Amino acid sequence: MNNRVHQGHLARKRFGQNFLNDRFVIDSIVSAINPQKGQAIVEIGPGLAALTEPVGERLTSSPLSSWTATWPPA
């Protein structure tokens, strides 16, 4: 299997893309972030949501989207 392919997506090396898929590394990053309820966290370029989902489990999330171009209520 091509190691540049993850969940059907091809990493484009010219853009420096990599897909985080090592559970130990993901858990280590989430532990280092130590997200708390009420804390504001902005994730830029979430990719395939390797960090989005485990961090989101600890927070109340309000996703922003360029499709809606609106801010969620505070």
PDB file of C-alpha atoms in Angstrom:
ATOM      1  CA  MET A   1       0.000   0.000   0.000  1.00  0.00           C
ATOM      2  CA  ASN A   2       1.192   3.499  -0.773  1.00  0.00           C
ATOM      3  CA  ASN A   3       2.057   5.182   2.534  1.00  0.00           C
ATOM      4  CA  ARG A   4       0.936   8.505   1.091  1.00  0.00           C
ATOM      5  CA  VAL A   5      -2.673   7.265   0.930  1.00  0.00           C
ATOM      6  CA  HIS A   6      -4.794   7.428   4.076  1.00  0.00           C
ATOM      7  CA  GLN A   7      -8.552   6.781   4.189  1.00  0.00           C
ATOM      8  CA  GLY A   8      -8.665   7.182   0.418  1.00  0.00           C
ATOM      9  CA  HIS A   9      -6.879  10.559   0.434  1.00  0.00           C
ATOM     10  CA  LEU A  10      -3.522  11.051  -1.261  1.00  0.00           C
ATOM     11  CA  ALA A  11      -1.032  13.230   0.645  1.00  0.00           C
ATOM     12  CA  ARG A  12       0.319  15.884  -1.686  1.00  0.00           C
ATOM     13  CA  LYS A  13       3.959  16.180  -0.692  1.00  0.00           C
ATOM     14  CA  ARG A  14       4.437  19.377  -2.715  1.00  0.00           C
ATOM     15  CA  PHE A  15       2.097  21.006  -0.168  1.00  0.00           C
ATOM     16  CA  GLY A  16       3.846  19.286   2.746  1.00  0.00           C
ATOM     17  CA  GLN A  17       0.739  17.249   3.563  1.00  0.00           C
ATOM     18  CA  ASN A  18       0.929  14.432   6.079  1.00  0.00           C
ATOM     19  CA  PHE A  19      -1.868  12.489   7.725  1.00  0.00           C
ATOM     20  CA  LEU A  20      -1.688  11.939  11.457  1.00  0.00           C
ATOM     21  CA  ASN A  21      -2.862   8.409  12.163  1.00  0.00           C
ATOM     22  CA  ASP A  22      -0.694   7.090  15.015  1.00  0.00           C
ATOM     23  CA  ARG A  23      -3.044   6.699  18.020  1.00  0.00           C
ATOM     24  CA  PHE A  24      -0.174   7.095  20.520  1.00  0.00           C
ATOM     25  CA  VAL A  25       0.915  10.391  18.931  1.00  0.00           C
ATOM     26  CA  ILE A  26      -2.687  11.642  18.753  1.00  0.00           C
ATOM     27  CA  ASP A  27      -3.285  10.815  22.435  1.00  0.00           C
ATOM     28  CA  SER A  28       0.022  12.472  23.393  1.00  0.00           C
ATOM     29  CA  ILE A  29      -0.909  15.686  21.566  1.00  0.00           C
ATOM     30  CA  VAL A  30      -4.395  15.775  23.105  1.00  0.00           C
ATOM     31  CA  SER A  31      -2.876  15.235  26.565  1.00  0.00           C
ATOM     32  CA  ALA A  32      -0.380  18.052  25.953  1.00  0.00           C
ATOM     33  CA  ILE A  33      -3.170  20.394  24.821  1.00  0.00           C
ATOM     34  CA  ASN A  34      -5.258  19.348  27.840  1.00  0.00           C
ATOM     35  CA  PRO A  35      -8.471  20.922  26.501  1.00  0.00           C
ATOM     36  CA  GLN A  36     -10.923  22.148  29.134  1.00  0.00           C
ATOM     37  CA  LYS A  37     -14.633  22.941  28.864  1.00  0.00           C
ATOM     38  CA  GLY A  38     -15.118  26.627  28.120  1.00  0.00           C
ATOM     39  CA  GLN A  39     -11.659  26.947  26.578  1.00  0.00           C
ATOM     40  CA  ALA A  40     -11.473  28.502  23.107  1.00  0.00           C
ATOM     41  CA  ILE A  41      -9.476  26.408  20.648  1.00  0.00           C
ATOM     42  CA  VAL A  42      -9.113  27.140  16.944  1.00  0.00           C
ATOM     43  CA  GLU A  43      -8.009  24.345  14.646  1.00  0.00           C
ATOM     44  CA  ILE A  44      -6.657  25.408  11.276  1.00  0.00           C
ATOM     45  CA  GLY A  45      -6.634  22.816   8.506  1.00  0.00           C
ATOM     46  CA  PRO A  46      -8.131  19.898  10.417  1.00  0.00           C
ATOM     47  CA  GLY A  47      -7.455  17.434   7.612  1.00  0.00           C
ATOM     48  CA  LEU A  48      -9.116  14.100   8.371  1.00  0.00           C
ATOM     49  CA  ALA A  49     -10.050  15.110  11.949  1.00  0.00           C
ATOM     50  CA  ALA A  50      -7.409  12.999  13.716  1.00  0.00           C
ATOM     51  CA  LEU A  51      -7.220  15.655  16.459  1.00  0.00           C
ATOM     52  CA  THR A  52     -10.633  17.267  15.978  1.00  0.00           C
ATOM     53  CA  GLU A  53     -12.605  14.312  17.283  1.00  0.00           C
ATOM     54  CA  PRO A  54     -10.589  13.466  20.437  1.00  0.00           C
ATOM     55  CA  VAL A  55     -10.265  17.152  21.397  1.00  0.00           C
ATOM     56  CA  GLY A  56     -13.950  17.740  20.629  1.00  0.00           C
ATOM     57  CA  GLU A  57     -14.949  14.947  22.989  1.00  0.00           C
ATOM     58  CA  ARG A  58     -13.658  17.103  25.846  1.00  0.00           C
ATOM     59  CA  LEU A  59     -15.167  20.412  24.692  1.00  0.00           C
ATOM     60  CA  THR A  60     -18.420  22.027  23.698  1.00  0.00           C
ATOM     61  CA  SER A  61     -17.799  22.684  20.023  1.00  0.00           C
ATOM     62  CA  SER A  62     -19.074  25.399  17.727  1.00  0.00           C
ATOM     63  CA  PRO A  63     -17.690  24.728  14.272  1.00  0.00           C
ATOM     64  CA  LEU A  64     -17.092  27.658  11.936  1.00  0.00           C
ATOM     65  CA  SER A  65     -17.405  27.238   8.223  1.00  0.00           C
ATOM     66  CA  SER A  66     -16.543  29.412   5.281  1.00  0.00           C
ATOM     67  CA  TRP A  67     -19.747  28.015   3.768  1.00  0.00           C
ATOM     68  CA  THR A  68     -21.842  29.820   6.357  1.00  0.00           C
ATOM     69  CA  ALA A  69     -19.372  32.652   7.038  1.00  0.00           C
ATOM     70  CA  THR A  70     -20.958  33.313  10.412  1.00  0.00           C
ATOM     71  CA  TRP A  71     -19.743  33.135  13.983  1.00  0.00           C
ATOM     72  CA  PRO A  72     -21.615  30.909  16.408  1.00  0.00           C
ATOM     73  CA  PRO A  73     -23.282  32.613  19.363  1.00  0.00           C
ATOM     74  CA  ALA A  74     -20.990  33.225  22.323  1.00  0.00           C
TER      75      ALA A  74
END
